[in-house]
Amino acid sequence: MRPSRRAFDELRPVTLERGVSKHAEGSCLVKFGDTHVLCTASLEERVPPWLRGGGKGWVTAEYGMLPRSTGDRMRREAAAGKQSGRSLEIQRLIGRSLRAVVDLVALGERQITVDCDVIQADGGTRTAAITGGFVALSECLAWMRARNMIGDKVLKDHVAAISCGIYKGTPVLDLDYAEDSTAETDANFVMTGAGGIVEIQGTAEGAPFSEEEFAALMALARGGIAQLVDLQKLTVA
Amino acid sequence: MRPSRRAFDELRPVTLERGVSKHAEGSCLVKFGDTHVLCTASLEERVPPWLRGGGKGWVTAEYGMLPRSTGDRMRREAAAGKQSGRSLEIQRLIGRSLRAVVDLVALGERQITVDCDVIQADGGTRTAAITGGFVALSECLAWMRARNMIGDKVLKDHVAAISCGIYKGTPVLDLDYAEDSTAETDANFVMTGAGGIVEIQGTAEGAPFSEEEFAALMALARGGIAQLVDLQKLTVA
Amino acid sequence: MRPSRRAFDELRPVTLERGVSKHAEGSCLVKFGDTHVLCTASLEERVPPWLRGGGKGWVTAEYGMLPRSTGDRMRREAAAGKQSGRSLEIQRLIGRSLRAVVDLVALGERQITVDCDVIQADGGTRTAAITGGFVALSECLAWMRARNMIGDKVLKDHVAAISCGIYKGTPVLDLDYAEDSTAETDANFVMTGAGGIVEIQGTAEGAPFSEEEFAALMALARGGIAQLVDLQKLTVA
Amino acid sequence: MRPSRRAFDELRPVTLERGVSKHAEGSCLVKFGDTHVLCTASLEERVPPWLRGGGKGWVTAEYGMLPRSTGDRMRREAAAGKQSGRSLEIQRLIGRSLRAVVDLVALGERQITVDCDVIQADGGTRTAAITGGFVALSECLAWMRARNMIGDKVLKDHVAAISCGIYKGTPVLDLDYAEDSTAETDANFVMTGAGGIVEIQGTAEGAPFSEEEFAALMALARGGIAQLVDLQKLTVA
Amino acid sequence: MRPSRRAFDELRPVTLERGVSKHAEGSCLVKFGDTHVLCTASLEERVPPWLRGGGKGWVTAEYGMLPRSTGDRMRREAAAGKQSGRSLEIQRLIGRSLRAVVDLVALGERQITVDCDVIQADGGTRTAAITGGFVALSECLAWMRARNMIGDKVLKDHVAAISCGIYKGTPVLDLDYAEDSTAETDANFVMTGAGGIVEIQGTAEGAPFSEEEFAALMALARGGIAQLVDLQKLTVA
Amino acid sequence: MRPSRRAFDELRPVTLERGVSKHAEGSCLVKFGDTHVLCTASLEERVPPWLRGGGKGWVTAEYGMLPRSTGDRMRREAAAGKQSGRSLEIQRLIGRSLRAVVDLVALGERQITVDCDVIQADGGTRTAAITGGFVALSECLAWMRARNMIGDKVLKDHVAAISCGIYKGTPVLDLDYAEDSTAETDANFVMTGAGGIVEIQGTAEGAPFSEEEFAALMALARGGIAQLVDLQKLTVA
C-alpha cells in the first residue's frame, strides 16, 4: 500500500496551468499533487558568447527552491552565495531535456531561459519542472509565432518526465516525498511524445538493482509520460 | 488621472490568503493588484549566536524576487553569487517592521524567519511583503499558541505598510509600477494598528520635496494602512 | 541631560577640511565630534554600461568602515568577501543624496565616485559622509571647471544631512553613539541649501512614534542642516 | 571503424597502479588510454555534522581537472572561485557509487574522502575515477584493517564504471574524446562485482534513443565492467 | 639626482604619531613623506582555533588600501569580493615581522590584530606599515601592562622595515613611488633593533642583479632601519 | 646530520621529465626527491586587457596543490571558493621569475600560462615549480619556433631556484619537509644561468639571522642552482 493509497501505476493529480505570469512570454504553474513549480520562459534577443554569429539559438534553464518549499526551511541559495550542486545538476538536466525537442537553427539567434522555481515540494520537482517547463516554452514559441518571429517548425516533439522507484519491493510510478525518502531505487525518465528516450537517470539508494527491476521502472515511466504528454496537448492546444 | 484609473486615495484590490503552504508554520499569499508576494513564517528552536542564552527570541526576514517576476528578466541572485544591495535593504526593513510588534521575551529563545518571495512584481513589493508577512507571522504564532509553546501576549499590535508618491504633481496612494517609475517623490510608511509610526522612508526621485508634500503623503498612508489593518483583522481572525 | 552635555539642538563640533588627498580630484576630511570620515571624489572618463552613449554623467558613492573604527573590531569586509547589507544601504543613500544636486547632463558622460571611509566612528557616519562627500564632490567639480571640462551650472544646490532622535523622551539633534545606541527613535534627514527634502528615514527602535514627534525631529534637522550648509559655503568658497 | 581502431566492445588499455602517494592512506593512478586520474583516499576521524554521534561513517568524493588536462586550457576552478556544475555533479556521482559498496556502520564514525584529480583527459574521466577511486578506497580500508581499526566486512562488493555510446549508429564500449564529442547517445553505468546496477545515466546528445539501443549499451557495459572488476581484483589482492 | 632631491642614503621625513584612535588599544599614524598608513592594534581574548588551549597567544595583521589612496582609483576590495594577492602577501609579511619580536607564550592566550590601512600611498606602504605597526603593537602591550594583564617581557626587541632599490644605476634608500615605478631592483628589509635580519625580499624588476649590488642595498637598509628604531624609541618611550 | 643523511650542500635527486602532457604545448614533471610538481605551458593568442595592442606578450603562472599532496589533507581551494594567500604569493613569484628570462617583445602579442600543480609535496614546491616551469616554458617556445611563430631570441637565459636554510645551526641546501618545518631560517633564491639574481626571499622562522648566515645560504644556493641549470640544459637540449 502506497502512503497516498495510489495504485502502483497511478500518477498524482497533475495540473498544468498556463498563462500565469503577467510579464513572461510563456509560463506554466505545474502541480503534481503537493509539488508545485512555477515555470516561466523568457525570451532574449542574444545568445551566449560561444554561439554568437552562428545563426543558432539556445534554450537554457534555471532551477531554484523557495526556502520554505520543503519540510524544514533550507538556506536561501542567494544568501549562501551559490547554487547547490543539486540545483546546478537539476537545471542542467532541464535544459538538456528541453533542447532535445527544439530546432535551435529554426529558433534563430535568440535565447529562451526557462526558470523553474519550486513553490512547494513533495518529491519529483525536477520531473515536474521538465513537464511544466515544456508548456512554458511552447507558450513562448506561440508568442513568437504570433509576431512572425519564427515559423511553425521550431518544436520537434513534446517532452515530459516522471520519476519511478522501487518502494517496499514494488515498482511504483511518480514517487511523492514519503516514498522517495525511503525508496530503495529511484529513477527519472525523460521521453518525447513519440516515445524516444531523452534522458535516463537511475540510482540505487540502498542495494543495487537488477536489469529486470530497471525494465519494470521504464515500463511504468512510459505509461506515465504518455499521460503527461496527453495533458500537455490539452493545455497548449 | 492615474494609469489604473484609481482615485488618488484608492488602494489596488488587496487580498491576503493565509494557509497557502503545506509545510510552513505560517504563510500568506498577499496580492496588491498585480504585485504578488508569497510570505512564509518558519519556526526554529534556536536563535542567532549573539542572542544565545539570553531567553529572548528573534524575528527576521528574507526577501527575494523570482527572476521573471519583473518586466525584464533579472539575473537570479543565487547564480550571481549574492543578494543585491536592494534585496538586503528591503529584508532588513521587513525584519525591523515585524519585530516592532513582537514581544521578543514572550516569544522565548526561538527564531521565526519570514521569507517574502515576489512571484510577480508591479510596484510596492516591500510594503506588500510587510503587510502579508505580518499575516504569516500571526499564523505561526497561532500555531505555537495551539501547542502551548507561548502565551497570548507575543503580538503587541498589527503592522502594515503602504507606499505613496507624488505622481504628476498629485499625492497618490499605493503606487503601481507605471506610477512608481515616473513619480517625483516616493515614500514608504510602516504603521501599527494603533497608528504609531514604525518606519518612514521618503526619497526625492526628481526635485526635492517640501514638508507640506510629505505631510500629504503621510495622511494618505494613514488612511491606506487603516484599511490594510482592517483586512488583516478579517484574515487572521 | 545629554551624555555630551550638549543642548538638545546643538551640533557636535563639526569641521570640514578639504584638499586632504594628494591624489584625488576632490577630498574632504569631515569630523562630527569623534566621528571622522575621509571622503574622496574620483573622476573617470567613462560611465556605467547602462548610461553609455547617452551624453549623461553619473555620481555614485562607496562606503566602508576601517575595522577598528568602532568600539569592538569589526571583521574587514574585504576579508569577509562582501560588503554588509548596512554598507550597501548607506552607500546607496549617499549616492542618491549627492545626485539630487547634480545636473548629470551638464556633467557630461563621466563618472564621479565619492568614497566615504570611516576612520573613526561615534554615531552619525552616514550623515557625516553626505555632508563631507558634498565638499569632496564640489572640489572635484571646481577642479574640472578650472580645466574647462564643465561649465558653471553642474551643481544645482548644496546638500547636507543630519541625524536626530528621541533620547530619553526628548528630541535631540546629531546623535552620538552613546545616544544612538539607546535612542527610542532614530531619523536621518537629507536636505538642500534651499530647504528641500531629499531623503527622510525614520525608524522606531523601541515603541512606535507619533507624527508630532516626527515633526519635532524634522524641525531640529532643518536647523542643523542650515548650519552645515553655512559651513560648507565657508569651506568650498 | 572507431578512431582508435578498437573493436566495438573493446576497452582502451586500462591500468590501475596503487600505492602512488607518499601521504595518502590509499591511492591509485588509473589510466584508461590517455585518460589519467589520480585518486587518493584520506581518512579523517570525524564525520559531517549531520552524522555526528550516530556511530556511522561516511565516504565522500571530490573531483577536479588540472587546467591543462584538456585540449584547450580551462580556467582553474580555484581562481574562478567555485567548482563548476559539471564538477559538482561528477563528484556527487563518485561518492554515491563508492558508498554503494561500503558498510558505513562497520566503518565506524570516520570519514574517507576520495579525491579524484584528472591529470590528463581523453573522455571517460568520471568512470575512470569511480574505477580507480574504488582501488584507493580499498587500499585505505586495508591500511585501517592492518591497524585493527576496522574488521573484514566493511567492503561489501567491488564497484566499477564505464561509459558506452552510439557512435555513427553503432553501440560502442568505453568512448574516448574523439568518439564522445560526436556520439549521438552517451551513457554511464556503475555496477558491482556481483552485477548489480548502482547507477545509470543515459543522455541523448542528438536524436532520442530507443529502449533497444539502451539495452545494447547496457550489455556492452556489463562486459566491460566485468573486465574492470577482474583488474581491480588483481590490483588490490 | 633623485626626483625628491634626497641624498642616496636619506630617508623621507618620517613621523610616528601614536594614540590616534579613540577605540583601539594601540594605534599609530605613520608617515614616510606622502605615504600615510593608519595602524591600529586590537586585543581579543581568544586565539585562532589551531592555538586554542595551548597557553600561547598570536599576533596577526591585516592590510588594505583606501580606493583613492593611489594615483588612479583602485577597485574597493570589499566590493570586488576578495583581497588581492598583493594585499594577502603584504599582510602575511607584516604579521611575520611583528611576531618575530613578540614572546607569544608571555602574551598568554590572546590575539592582537594589527590593521594597517593605507590612507595615502607614495611607495613603501608595506615597510611603513611594519614600522608603524610596531608602535601600535607596543602601545597595545603597554595598555595591557598597565592593567596587569602581562609582564614586562613580552616584547623582545624593536622591529622596523625599509625599502631600497637601484635607481638609474645607483643604490638608494627609501624609494618613493616615482623611484619605485622605474627602479631596476627593489628590495625590502625587516630588521630588529639589535640588527638581526627578520625578512629579506629582493626582486629584479629589469635585469638580474649581483651579490655586490644586493650587499649595497643591505648596507643602506641597515642605516635606515637604525634611524627608524631610534624614532620608535622616542615615540613609545 | 640531516634527516635524509645528505651532505649540507647536497641536492635531493632531481629529475626533469619533459613532454609528459598529451595536450600542452610544453610540459615537465619535476621531482626534487618526494616533491613532485607537474608543470604545463599553455599558449593563447591573446594577452591580458592592459597589454592589448602593445605588441608585447606575457608569461604568467598559476600554482595549486592537490588536496592530498600533503601529510594532512588540505581543503580543495576550488571548494573553499578561493586560492589561499600562500598560493597567490607563490604563483606571483613563479610568474615574475619566468618573465625575467623572456623577451616579451620578441614573444609577440601572446600569453603563455605555466600551471604548476603539486602532485606530492615534501618541501620546496615553489622552487621546484620555477625550475620545472622553465623547462615547460622552453618546450612551449620550441614548439612555437618549429611553427615559425617566433625567432630564436625569445629566451634570454636559463632560470632555476632552490631553497636553503639554517637547520640545527648549520646552513644546508634544498630543505625537505622534515628540515623546513624546524629550520630557524628559510630562504629561497632564484638565479639565472649567468649567475644573476632574480629573486631573494629570506625569513627568520625563529631568531633573526645575521648577514654572515645569509651570505652562507646564498653561496649554497649559487652552487645548487648551477647544478639545476646544467640539468635543464641536458633536458631541453
XYZ file of N, CA and C in Angstrom, chain E residues 50-169:
360
model
N 43.492 26.732 15.876
C 44.634 25.818 15.941
C 45.581 26.145 17.095
N 45.306 27.211 17.875
C 46.143 27.534 19.041
C 45.395 27.337 20.356
N 44.110 27.034 20.271
C 43.297 27.012 21.491
C 43.804 26.003 22.515
N 43.859 26.460 23.736
C 44.216 25.562 24.820
C 45.710 25.352 24.972
N 46.513 26.038 24.168
C 47.957 25.844 24.237
C 48.671 26.871 25.107
N 47.914 27.845 25.628
C 48.527 28.820 26.510
C 49.374 29.858 25.782
N 49.303 29.837 24.462
C 50.134 30.716 23.655
C 49.259 31.722 22.931
N 49.756 32.930 22.743
C 48.986 33.948 22.046
C 49.358 34.049 20.586
N 48.793 35.055 19.919
C 49.037 35.222 18.494
C 49.005 36.715 18.153
N 49.844 37.091 17.198
C 49.811 38.437 16.636
C 49.616 38.286 15.136
N 48.635 38.966 14.598
C 48.392 38.853 13.161
C 48.173 40.256 12.607
N 48.158 40.371 11.280
C 47.996 41.692 10.674
C 47.055 41.613 9.495
N 46.360 42.695 9.244
C 45.583 42.838 8.009
C 45.963 44.157 7.351
N 45.933 44.154 6.038
C 46.406 45.300 5.254
C 45.357 45.662 4.221
N 45.140 46.940 4.031
C 44.240 47.362 2.965
C 44.625 48.748 2.482
N 44.173 49.078 1.296
C 44.397 50.437 0.785
C 43.035 51.077 0.552
N 42.851 52.332 0.966
C 41.630 53.036 0.598
C 41.620 53.165 -0.928
N 40.425 53.104 -1.535
C 40.362 53.062 -3.006
C 41.108 54.207 -3.689
N 41.067 55.408 -3.121
C 41.765 56.514 -3.787
C 43.026 56.918 -3.028
N 43.640 55.961 -2.362
C 44.953 56.245 -1.766
C 46.012 56.317 -2.859
N 45.673 55.884 -4.044
C 46.640 55.781 -5.142
C 46.311 56.779 -6.251
N 47.226 56.919 -7.180
C 47.076 57.875 -8.279
C 45.815 57.642 -9.092
N 45.590 56.404 -9.491
C 44.303 56.045 -10.089
C 43.483 55.331 -9.038
N 42.170 55.539 -9.041
C 41.328 54.856 -8.074
C 41.380 53.346 -8.325
N 41.605 52.583 -7.280
C 41.556 51.130 -7.357
C 40.155 50.657 -6.983
N 39.790 49.486 -7.447
C 38.510 48.934 -7.039
C 38.557 48.582 -5.537
N 37.492 48.908 -4.825
C 37.398 48.583 -3.399
C 37.414 47.058 -3.245
N 38.307 46.541 -2.426
C 38.437 45.084 -2.307
C 37.161 44.452 -1.747
N 36.462 45.154 -0.859
C 35.216 44.604 -0.305
C 34.169 44.463 -1.399
N 34.172 45.386 -2.370
C 33.214 45.309 -3.477
C 33.634 44.232 -4.464
N 34.948 44.061 -4.643
C 35.453 43.027 -5.549
C 35.201 41.637 -4.977
N 34.976 41.554 -3.672
C 34.637 40.262 -3.066
C 35.840 39.489 -2.568
N 37.026 40.077 -2.710
C 38.175 39.416 -2.104
C 39.363 40.365 -2.020
N 40.280 40.034 -1.126
C 41.535 40.759 -1.047
C 42.422 40.297 -2.201
N 43.189 41.226 -2.765
C 44.084 40.863 -3.861
C 45.234 40.004 -3.339
N 45.889 39.306 -4.259
C 47.071 38.541 -3.893
C 48.127 39.434 -3.259
N 48.268 40.645 -3.776
C 49.235 41.586 -3.210
C 48.895 41.926 -1.756
N 47.628 42.216 -1.468
C 47.235 42.540 -0.093
C 47.509 41.367 0.847
N 47.153 40.163 0.414
C 47.357 38.988 1.260
C 48.841 38.784 1.527
N 49.656 38.961 0.484
C 51.092 38.775 0.619
C 51.671 39.787 1.610
N 51.213 41.013 1.521
C 51.738 42.053 2.402
C 51.303 41.823 3.838
N 50.060 41.447 4.053
C 49.630 41.278 5.441
C 50.283 40.059 6.098
N 50.607 39.066 5.292
C 51.352 37.933 5.832
C 52.758 38.373 6.264
N 53.373 39.227 5.451
C 54.707 39.757 5.787
C 54.662 40.589 7.069
N 53.678 41.456 7.188
C 53.579 42.303 8.392
C 53.412 41.427 9.630
N 52.536 40.445 9.537
C 52.293 39.559 10.673
C 53.565 38.821 11.089
N 54.258 38.231 10.118
C 55.506 37.511 10.442
C 56.526 38.446 11.093
N 56.633 39.659 10.564
C 57.641 40.600 11.065
C 57.362 40.980 12.516
N 56.105 41.243 12.839
C 55.780 41.645 14.208
C 55.929 40.469 15.170
N 55.525 39.275 14.725
C 55.662 38.106 15.613
C 57.120 37.824 15.960
N 58.023 38.255 15.077
C 59.451 37.968 15.315
C 59.978 38.599 16.594
N 59.300 39.636 17.094
C 59.803 40.295 18.306
C 58.865 40.138 19.503
N 57.886 39.229 19.378
C 56.942 39.037 20.476
C 57.133 37.647 21.080
N 57.163 37.586 22.396
C 57.176 36.304 23.108
C 55.717 35.854 23.254
N 55.292 34.937 22.388
C 53.860 34.591 22.310
C 53.386 33.848 23.554
N 54.308 33.172 24.251
C 53.916 32.499 25.494
C 53.667 33.543 26.585
N 54.537 34.531 26.644
C 54.363 35.588 27.651
C 53.107 36.426 27.388
N 52.691 36.465 26.131
C 51.469 37.210 25.782
C 50.233 36.552 26.380
N 50.283 35.219 26.549
C 49.118 34.493 27.024
C 48.139 34.249 25.897
N 47.112 33.475 26.177
C 46.200 33.023 25.130
C 45.276 34.152 24.662
N 45.858 35.086 23.925
C 45.114 36.239 23.406
C 45.618 36.529 22.012
N 44.828 37.258 21.252
C 45.264 37.651 19.913
C 45.278 39.171 19.790
N 46.337 39.675 19.180
C 46.380 41.093 18.814
C 46.381 41.181 17.294
N 45.401 41.902 16.752
C 45.325 42.103 15.306
C 45.758 43.518 14.989
N 46.779 43.645 14.154
C 47.258 44.962 13.758
C 46.719 45.259 12.354
N 45.785 46.203 12.277
C 45.231 46.617 10.986
C 46.051 47.763 10.435
N 46.505 47.612 9.201
C 47.302 48.657 8.559
C 46.546 49.128 7.329
N 45.980 50.308 7.409
C 45.187 50.808 6.294
C 45.872 52.023 5.693
N 46.126 51.920 4.395
C 46.854 52.966 3.693
C 45.890 54.092 3.345
N 46.117 55.247 3.968
C 45.284 56.420 3.726
C 45.740 57.098 2.437
N 47.062 57.128 2.241
C 47.637 57.740 1.038
C 48.933 57.001 0.716
N 49.129 56.690 -0.562
C 50.259 55.851 -0.958
C 51.219 56.642 -1.831
N 52.512 56.509 -1.500
C 53.545 57.072 -2.380
C 54.794 56.197 -2.333
N 54.578 54.865 -2.370
C 55.693 53.930 -2.324
C 56.036 53.531 -0.900
N 56.427 52.271 -0.701
C 56.888 51.836 0.613
C 55.799 51.659 1.640
N 54.579 51.293 1.207
C 53.498 51.165 2.195
C 53.725 49.981 3.125
N 54.304 48.887 2.614
C 54.441 47.714 3.486
C 55.495 47.931 4.565
N 56.574 48.631 4.196
C 57.610 48.863 5.205
C 57.156 49.927 6.209
N 56.409 50.911 5.744
C 55.826 51.875 6.682
C 54.874 51.169 7.637
N 54.099 50.217 7.099
C 53.126 49.509 7.930
C 53.823 48.706 9.020
N 54.942 48.078 8.694
C 55.668 47.309 9.719
C 56.221 48.258 10.783
N 56.799 49.359 10.331
C 57.417 50.310 11.264
C 56.377 50.942 12.187
N 55.242 51.335 11.609
C 54.171 51.924 12.413
C 53.392 50.871 13.176
N 53.240 49.700 12.587
C 52.523 48.612 13.260
C 53.207 48.237 14.554
N 54.547 48.301 14.551
C 55.269 48.014 15.794
C 54.881 48.993 16.891
N 54.721 50.262 16.533
C 54.350 51.265 17.536
C 52.947 50.991 18.084
N 52.018 50.670 17.186
C 50.651 50.350 17.636
C 50.659 49.136 18.552
N 51.436 48.141 18.166
C 51.546 46.928 18.982
C 52.137 47.253 20.350
N 53.175 48.061 20.380
C 53.809 48.440 21.652
C 52.815 49.145 22.565
N 52.051 50.049 21.960
C 51.082 50.793 22.763
C 50.020 49.856 23.330
N 49.626 48.886 22.530
C 48.652 47.894 23.000
C 49.230 47.101 24.169
N 50.501 46.708 24.060
C 51.114 45.934 25.143
C 51.283 46.796 26.398
N 51.557 48.072 26.203
C 51.640 48.972 27.361
C 50.272 49.086 28.043
N 49.244 49.150 27.231
C 47.867 49.197 27.751
C 47.582 47.954 28.601
N 48.060 46.811 28.122
C 47.844 45.556 28.853
C 48.673 45.519 30.137
N 49.894 46.002 30.049
C 50.752 46.021 31.234
C 50.145 46.909 32.316
N 49.609 48.040 31.897
C 49.003 48.972 32.848
C 47.824 48.335 33.575
N 47.251 47.323 32.982
C 46.136 46.591 33.601
C 46.581 45.243 34.185
N 47.899 45.081 34.305
C 48.462 43.846 34.883
C 48.041 42.580 34.147
N 47.781 42.706 32.863
C 47.408 41.515 32.100
C 48.653 40.737 31.672
N 49.752 41.428 31.532
C 51.009 40.793 31.112
C 52.149 41.388 31.922
N 53.315 40.753 31.836
C 54.509 41.271 32.488
C 55.317 42.158 31.547
N 56.573 42.360 31.863
C 57.419 43.305 31.129
C 58.044 42.721 29.873
N 58.074 41.410 29.782
C 58.976 40.786 28.827
C 58.304 40.288 27.556
N 57.182 40.823 27.210
C 56.500 40.307 26.013
C 57.243 40.725 24.746
N 57.708 41.958 24.720
C 58.399 42.465 23.536
C 59.890 42.175 23.665
N 60.448 41.463 22.704
C 61.842 41.040 22.802
C 62.811 42.054 22.183
N 62.317 42.869 21.291
C 63.189 43.818 20.599
C 62.291 44.778 19.811
N 62.912 45.756 19.171
C 62.196 46.581 18.205
C 62.249 45.912 16.850
N 61.353 46.312 15.963
C 61.434 45.831 14.581
C 60.967 46.966 13.663
N 61.702 47.165 12.579
C 61.331 48.201 11.610
C 61.727 47.723 10.218
N 61.266 48.435 9.212
C 61.492 47.967 7.840
C 61.678 49.144 6.902
N 62.420 48.906 5.830
C 62.629 49.937 4.824
C 62.823 49.274 3.453
N 62.497 50.012 2.422
C 62.788 49.507 1.076
C 64.021 50.223 0.527
N 64.752 49.514 -0.312
C 65.883 50.100 -1.029
C 65.753 49.658 -2.478
N 66.532 50.291 -3.350
C 66.462 49.857 -4.734
C 67.587 50.462 -5.533
N 67.741 49.952 -6.724
C 68.739 50.509 -7.619
C 68.015 51.392 -8.621
N 68.229 52.692 -8.476
C 67.522 53.676 -9.289
C 68.529 54.336 -10.228
N 68.327 54.201 -11.509
C 69.274 54.725 -12.507
C 70.705 54.325 -12.175
N 70.873 53.070 -11.778
C 72.208 52.529 -11.567
C 72.793 52.759 -10.193
